[in-house]
Every structure is written in structure tokens, then in C-alpha cells.
Short mmCIF file of C-alpha atoms and ligand atoms in Angstrom, two decimals:
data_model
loop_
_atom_site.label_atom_id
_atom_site.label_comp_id
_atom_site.label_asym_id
_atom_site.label_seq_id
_atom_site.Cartn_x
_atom_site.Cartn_y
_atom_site.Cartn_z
CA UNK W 1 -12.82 11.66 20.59
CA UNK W 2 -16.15 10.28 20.86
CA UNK W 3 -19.77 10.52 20.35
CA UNK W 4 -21.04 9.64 23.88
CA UNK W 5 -24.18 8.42 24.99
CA UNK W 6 -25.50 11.37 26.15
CA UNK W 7 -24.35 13.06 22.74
CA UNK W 8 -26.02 9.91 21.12
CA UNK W 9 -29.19 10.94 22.78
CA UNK W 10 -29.20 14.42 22.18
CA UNK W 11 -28.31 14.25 18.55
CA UNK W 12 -31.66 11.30 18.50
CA UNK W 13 -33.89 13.66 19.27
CA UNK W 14 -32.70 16.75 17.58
CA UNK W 15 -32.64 14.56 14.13
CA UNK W 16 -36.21 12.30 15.12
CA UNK W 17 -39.10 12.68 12.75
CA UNK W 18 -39.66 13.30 8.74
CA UNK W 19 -36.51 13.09 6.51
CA UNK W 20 -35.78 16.59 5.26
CA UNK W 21 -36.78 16.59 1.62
CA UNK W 22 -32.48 16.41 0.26
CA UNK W 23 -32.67 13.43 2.78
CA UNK W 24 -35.70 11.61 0.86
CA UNK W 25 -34.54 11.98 -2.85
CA UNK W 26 -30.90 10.51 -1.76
CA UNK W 27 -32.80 7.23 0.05
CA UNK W 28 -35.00 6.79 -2.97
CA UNK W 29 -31.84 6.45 -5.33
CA UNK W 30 -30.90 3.69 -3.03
CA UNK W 31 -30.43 0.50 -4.75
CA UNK W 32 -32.24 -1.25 -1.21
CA UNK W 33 -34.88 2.01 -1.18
CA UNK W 34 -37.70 -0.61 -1.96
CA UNK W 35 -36.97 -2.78 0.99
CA UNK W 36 -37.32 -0.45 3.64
CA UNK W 37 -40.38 0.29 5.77
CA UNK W 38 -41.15 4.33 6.58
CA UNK W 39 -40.52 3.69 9.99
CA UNK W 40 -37.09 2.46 8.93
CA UNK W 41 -36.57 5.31 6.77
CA UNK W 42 -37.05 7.59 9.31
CA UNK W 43 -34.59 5.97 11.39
CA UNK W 44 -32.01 5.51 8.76
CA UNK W 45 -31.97 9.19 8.17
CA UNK W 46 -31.83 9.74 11.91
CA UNK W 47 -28.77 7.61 11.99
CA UNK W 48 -27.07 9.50 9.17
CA UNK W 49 -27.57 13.34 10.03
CA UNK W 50 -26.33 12.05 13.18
CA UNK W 51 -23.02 10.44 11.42
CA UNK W 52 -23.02 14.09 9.39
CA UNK W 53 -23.18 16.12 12.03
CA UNK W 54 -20.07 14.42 13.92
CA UNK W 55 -17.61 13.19 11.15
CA UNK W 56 -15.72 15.50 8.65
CA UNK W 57 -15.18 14.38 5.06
CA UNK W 58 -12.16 15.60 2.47
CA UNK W 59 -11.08 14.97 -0.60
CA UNK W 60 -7.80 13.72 -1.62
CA UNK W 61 -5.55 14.35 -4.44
CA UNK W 62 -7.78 17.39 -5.55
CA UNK W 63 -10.85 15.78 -4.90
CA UNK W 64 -14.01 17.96 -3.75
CA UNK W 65 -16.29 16.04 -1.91
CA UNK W 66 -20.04 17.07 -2.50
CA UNK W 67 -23.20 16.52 -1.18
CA UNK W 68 -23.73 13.62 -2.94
CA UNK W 69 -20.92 11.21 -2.34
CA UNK W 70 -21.31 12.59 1.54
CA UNK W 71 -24.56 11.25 1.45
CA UNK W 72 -24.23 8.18 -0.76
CA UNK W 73 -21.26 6.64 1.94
CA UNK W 74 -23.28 7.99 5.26
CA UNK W 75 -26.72 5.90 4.10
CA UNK W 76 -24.49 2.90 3.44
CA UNK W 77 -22.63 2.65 6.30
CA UNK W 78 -25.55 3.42 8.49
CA UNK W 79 -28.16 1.01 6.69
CA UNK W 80 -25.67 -1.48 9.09
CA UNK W 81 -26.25 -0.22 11.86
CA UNK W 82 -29.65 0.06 11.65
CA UNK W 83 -30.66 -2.28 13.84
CA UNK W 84 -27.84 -1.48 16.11
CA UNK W 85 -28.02 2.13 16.69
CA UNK W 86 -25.23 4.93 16.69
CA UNK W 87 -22.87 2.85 19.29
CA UNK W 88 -20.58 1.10 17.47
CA UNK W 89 -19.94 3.93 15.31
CA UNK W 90 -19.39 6.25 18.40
CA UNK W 91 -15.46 6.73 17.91
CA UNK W 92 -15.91 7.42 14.08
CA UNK W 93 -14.58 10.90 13.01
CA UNK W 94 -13.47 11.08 9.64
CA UNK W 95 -13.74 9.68 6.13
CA UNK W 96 -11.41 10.57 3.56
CA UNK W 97 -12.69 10.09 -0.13
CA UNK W 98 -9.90 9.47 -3.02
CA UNK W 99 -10.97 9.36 -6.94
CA UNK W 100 -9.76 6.36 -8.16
CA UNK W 101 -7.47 4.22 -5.47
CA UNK W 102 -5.50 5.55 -2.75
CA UNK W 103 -1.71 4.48 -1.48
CA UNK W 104 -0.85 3.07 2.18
CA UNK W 105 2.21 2.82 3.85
CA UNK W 106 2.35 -0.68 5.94
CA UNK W 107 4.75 -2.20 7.59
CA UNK W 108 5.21 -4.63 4.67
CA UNK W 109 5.74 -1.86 2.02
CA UNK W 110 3.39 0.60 0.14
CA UNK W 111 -0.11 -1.32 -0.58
CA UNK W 112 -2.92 0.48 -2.98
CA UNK W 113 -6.16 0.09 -2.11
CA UNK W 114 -9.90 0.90 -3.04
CA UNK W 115 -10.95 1.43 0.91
CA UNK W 116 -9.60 1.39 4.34
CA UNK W 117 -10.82 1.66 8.15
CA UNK W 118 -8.47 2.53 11.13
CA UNK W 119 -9.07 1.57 14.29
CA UNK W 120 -8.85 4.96 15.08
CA UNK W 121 -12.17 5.67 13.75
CA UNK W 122 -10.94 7.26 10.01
CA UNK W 123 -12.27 5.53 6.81
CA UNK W 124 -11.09 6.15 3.73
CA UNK W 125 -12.50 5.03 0.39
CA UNK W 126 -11.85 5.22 -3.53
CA UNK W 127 -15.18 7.45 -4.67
CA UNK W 128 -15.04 5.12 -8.14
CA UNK W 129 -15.43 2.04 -5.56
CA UNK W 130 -17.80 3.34 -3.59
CA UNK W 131 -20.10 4.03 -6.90
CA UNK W 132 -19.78 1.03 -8.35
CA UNK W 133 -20.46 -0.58 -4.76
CA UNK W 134 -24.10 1.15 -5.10
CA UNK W 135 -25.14 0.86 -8.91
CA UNK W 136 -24.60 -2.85 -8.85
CA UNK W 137 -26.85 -3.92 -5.66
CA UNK W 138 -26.27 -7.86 -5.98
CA UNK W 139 -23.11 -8.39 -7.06
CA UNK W 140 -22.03 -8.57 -3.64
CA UNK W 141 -19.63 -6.22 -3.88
CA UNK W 142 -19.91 -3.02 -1.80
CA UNK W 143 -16.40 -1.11 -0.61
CA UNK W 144 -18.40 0.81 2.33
CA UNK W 145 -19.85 -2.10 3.89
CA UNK W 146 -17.21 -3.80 3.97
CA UNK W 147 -15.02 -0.84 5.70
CA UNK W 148 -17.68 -0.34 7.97
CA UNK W 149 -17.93 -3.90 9.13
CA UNK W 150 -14.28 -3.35 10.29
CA UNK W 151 -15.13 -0.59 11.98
CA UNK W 152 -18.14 -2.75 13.95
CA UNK W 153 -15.59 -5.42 14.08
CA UNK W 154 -13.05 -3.30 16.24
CA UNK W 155 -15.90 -1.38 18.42
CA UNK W 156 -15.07 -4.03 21.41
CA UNK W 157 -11.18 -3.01 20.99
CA UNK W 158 -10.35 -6.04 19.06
CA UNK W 159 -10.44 -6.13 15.36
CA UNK W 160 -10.57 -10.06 15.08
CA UNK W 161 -13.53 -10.54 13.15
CA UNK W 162 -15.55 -11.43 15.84
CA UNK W 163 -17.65 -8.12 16.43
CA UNK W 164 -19.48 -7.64 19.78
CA UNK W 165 -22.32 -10.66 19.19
CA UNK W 166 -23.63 -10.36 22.76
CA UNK W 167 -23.33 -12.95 25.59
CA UNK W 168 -21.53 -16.07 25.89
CA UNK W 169 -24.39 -18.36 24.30
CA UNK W 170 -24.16 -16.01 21.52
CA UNK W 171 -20.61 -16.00 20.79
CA UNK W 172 -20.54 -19.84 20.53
CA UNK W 173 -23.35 -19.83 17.83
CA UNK W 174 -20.61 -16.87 16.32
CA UNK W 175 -17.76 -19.32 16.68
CA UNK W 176 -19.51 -22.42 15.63
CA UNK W 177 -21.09 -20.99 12.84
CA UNK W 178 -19.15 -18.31 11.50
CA UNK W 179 -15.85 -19.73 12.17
CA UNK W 180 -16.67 -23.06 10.17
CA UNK W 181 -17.67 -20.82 7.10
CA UNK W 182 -14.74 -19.19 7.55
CA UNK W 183 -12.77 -22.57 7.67
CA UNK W 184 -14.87 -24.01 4.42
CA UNK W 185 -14.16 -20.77 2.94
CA UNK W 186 -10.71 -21.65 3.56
CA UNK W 187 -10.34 -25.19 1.74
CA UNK W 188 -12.39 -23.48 -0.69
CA UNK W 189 -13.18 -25.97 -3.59
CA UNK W 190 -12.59 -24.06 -7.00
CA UNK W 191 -16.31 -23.60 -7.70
CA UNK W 192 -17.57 -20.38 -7.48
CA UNK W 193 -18.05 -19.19 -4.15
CA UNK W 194 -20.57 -16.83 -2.80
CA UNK W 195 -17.65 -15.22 -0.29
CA UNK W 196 -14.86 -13.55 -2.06
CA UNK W 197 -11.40 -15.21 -2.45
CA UNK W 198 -10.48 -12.42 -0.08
CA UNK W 199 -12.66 -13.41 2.57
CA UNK W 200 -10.40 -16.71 2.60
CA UNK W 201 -7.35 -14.39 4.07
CA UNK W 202 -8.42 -14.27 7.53
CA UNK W 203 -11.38 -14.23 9.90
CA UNK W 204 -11.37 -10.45 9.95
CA UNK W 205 -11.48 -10.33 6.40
CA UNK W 206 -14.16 -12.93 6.18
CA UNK W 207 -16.54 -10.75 8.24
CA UNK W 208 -16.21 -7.99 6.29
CA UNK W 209 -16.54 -10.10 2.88
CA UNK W 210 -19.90 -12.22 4.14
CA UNK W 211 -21.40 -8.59 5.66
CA UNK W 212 -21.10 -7.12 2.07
CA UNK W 213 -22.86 -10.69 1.30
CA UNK W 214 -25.40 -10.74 4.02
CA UNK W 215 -26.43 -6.94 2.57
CA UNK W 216 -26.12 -7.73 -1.23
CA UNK W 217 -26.83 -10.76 -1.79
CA UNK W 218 -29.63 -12.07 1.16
CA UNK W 219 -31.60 -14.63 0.15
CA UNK W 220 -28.63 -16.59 -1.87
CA UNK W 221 -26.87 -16.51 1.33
CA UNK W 222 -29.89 -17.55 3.63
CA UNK W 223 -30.20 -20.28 1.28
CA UNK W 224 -26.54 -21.17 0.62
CA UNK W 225 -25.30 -21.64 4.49
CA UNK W 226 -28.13 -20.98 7.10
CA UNK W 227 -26.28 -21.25 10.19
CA UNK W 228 -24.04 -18.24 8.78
CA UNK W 229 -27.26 -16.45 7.75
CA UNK W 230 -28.68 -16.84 11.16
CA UNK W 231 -25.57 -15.58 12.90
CA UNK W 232 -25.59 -12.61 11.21
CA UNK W 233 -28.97 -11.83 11.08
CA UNK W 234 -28.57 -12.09 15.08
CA UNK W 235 -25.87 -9.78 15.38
CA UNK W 236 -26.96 -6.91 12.68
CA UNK W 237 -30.26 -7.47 14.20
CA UNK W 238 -31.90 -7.53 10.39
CA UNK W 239 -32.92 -9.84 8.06
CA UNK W 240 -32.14 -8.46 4.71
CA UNK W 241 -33.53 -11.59 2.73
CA UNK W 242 -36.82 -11.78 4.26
CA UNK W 243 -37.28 -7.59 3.24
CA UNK W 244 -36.14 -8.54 -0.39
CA UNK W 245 -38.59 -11.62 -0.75
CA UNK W 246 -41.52 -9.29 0.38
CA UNK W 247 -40.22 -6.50 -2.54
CA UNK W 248 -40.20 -9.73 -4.80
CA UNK W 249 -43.51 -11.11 -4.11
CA UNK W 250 -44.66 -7.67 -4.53
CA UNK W 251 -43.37 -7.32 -8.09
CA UNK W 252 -44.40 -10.76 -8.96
ZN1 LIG C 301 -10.86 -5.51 4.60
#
């Protein structure tokens, strides 16, 4: 099951224009609100009645999902994807919400865990994650980013942490810069690091740790390792830092 282009297109145009008004008050609660332009509100709305009008959400364990948390997750994972469009979320279908953490059976025993992606295109996440994820907006810590930059990761039908960068010239600015973060991350002195420790576990992981980075935490990134910036910024087709210095300036 898929949401194909045509589909992609249709649901575009059906969803174009002025957020609905239970739209708005949800993106002004956003802990990034301030950073976006109208233009890009309007488009990250579009994105996100598209996602809710193709993907089912339930509850686990008892849990009712509401309005609210369907909401809070869709405008997260699509603020990725904004400068990518619907594609890489095309084979997406369900998200499964748990209260507190969740249990998976692996092949290496039963793990528990705060969020999951399959590369089936169902995402599952611990609610209490997911709100903590958007109350604290630079900690760098953000549960639905980083499931959803798995689920970008795999849209090329490899989940290797090298998501679908572009052509060849692109992919070696991916490998040379990405892949030596990842590798630094690796020998990780002890100091404190702006990746998480988890990040260090593989390059899939490390994606999906510097992408909650990239979106959290900007500018120390930008600042901290520039070629990594730069490769991201490339692929997600944004650049998160320079938005936050302009909301900065602004204040100051
Ligand atoms: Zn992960």
C-alpha cells in the first residue's frame, strides 16, 4: 500500500491554501512555530492533512488516541519533510501510540522501547516520549524525528543510514562528511558530545540521532561540525539554524 503520485497530487490540491483554524492553534503550540514563514505554514499543514488523511492511528494497552497527540506526531514528522514533499513518506500507513514504553519481540529477545519504525511503513511511539520530545525544543532529543528519519532512511529500500541524498557527487559529500562524523562519533572522546551515545551504534542510528540534532539543536551543530551541517541541510533541503538566528535577532 501506497500513496502514489497521482494520489500525492490529488490530496495537494484538495488540502492547498489557509490552515483550517484546529490546524493553526496546534502549529502555534509548536516549540519551532516562531521559525516558520506563512508560506511554510501553509505547506506544513498541507503535508499533514495529507499524512491524516492516509495513515490510521491506535492506541495501545487502553490508550485512546485524540486529536491532539494525532496532531502533535503528524506536524513533527512532516516539519522533515518539508522541504522534501510527501514522497518519502508515500508507503507510511500506520502509527501506533503506547503510554509509557512499548515491548518488541527481536530476534535477540524482547527489547522495550520509547519508539519504533518498520520498514513496512508502521511507526510506533511511547505518547510520554513523544511529549517530552516537544516541550523541551533544544535538548536535542525528539522520539518522532528520530523514527521518522528511519523511515526517510529506508524510502530507497535500504535502511543503511544513507537516505536518498541525490546523485553521485552528492552521495560522496554524504559519505565524506557524514560518515567521518559518524566515525569521530565513534572514538568518541568522553567529553560531552552533541550526538547521542546512541548515535555511536551504527550509521543508521547516527542519522537518526544527528537529524533530531540538525532539528533541535541548529546553530550548535552548524557551528560544531560544518561539513555535517551542510550535508544535511542539502538533503532535508532546510536550514534550521539560519530560521532560528533570524527568530533570535528578532528577540534581541
Ligand atoms: Zn533508532
Amino acid at each position: 500500500m501506497s500513496v502514489n503520485w497521482l494520489m500525492q497530487r490529488i490530496l495537494e490540491f484538495r488540502y492547498r491554501g489557509e490552515p483550517p483554524a484546529e490546524w493553526a492553534s496546534e502549529v502555534r503550540r509548536l516549540s519551532f512555530a516562531d521559525t516558520l514563514t506563512d508560506a511554510e505554514t501553509r505547506r506544513l499543514v498541507q503535508l499533514s492533512r495529507m499524512f491524516e488523511s492516509v495513515v490510521r492511528f491506535d492506541g495501545r494497552h487502553g490508550v485512546e488516541v485524540d486529536d491532539r497527540m494525532r496532531r502533535v506526531i503528524i506536524l513533527h514528522a512532516c516539519r522533515l519533510v518539508l522541504g522534501l514533499g510527501y514522497e518519502p513518506y508515500r508507503f507510511v500507513h500506520r502509527v501506533t501510540i503506547a503510554e509509557n514504553t512499548f515491548l518488541l519481540d527481536t530476534r535477540d529477545g524482547t527489547v522495550r522501547l520509547h519508539g519504533a519504525a518498520e520498514s513496512g511503513g508502521h511507526v510506533a511511539f511511547s505518547w510520554r516520549e513523544v511529549e517530552a520530545g516537544a516541550e523541551w525544543d533544544d535538548d536535542g532529543r525528539n522520539v518522532v524525528y528520530h523514527e521518522f528519519a528511519h523511515v526517510l532512511d529506508g524510502y530507497d529500500g535500504v535502511v543503511d543510514g544513507r537516505p536518498e541524498v541525490g546523485d553521485e557527487r552528492a552521495r560522496a559529500v554524504w559519505a565524506e562528511s557524514v560518515d567521518s562524523a559518524y566515525r569521530r562519533r565513534r572514538r568518541g572522546s568522553r567529553r560531552r558530545q552533541l550526538i547521542d551515545e546512541y548515535g555511536a551504534t551504527s550509521p543508521v542510528e547516527f542519522f537518526a540521532e544527528a537529524t533530531e540534532v540538525f532539528f533541535e539543536k541548529p546553530i550548535e551543530m552548524a557551528e560544531h561540525d560544518p561539513p555535517l551541517y551542510a550535508a544535511m541541510m542539502h538533503y532535508f533541503r532546510q536550514d534550521p539554524a539560519a530560521d532560528l538566528r533570524a527568530v533570535l535577532d528578532e528577540l534581541a
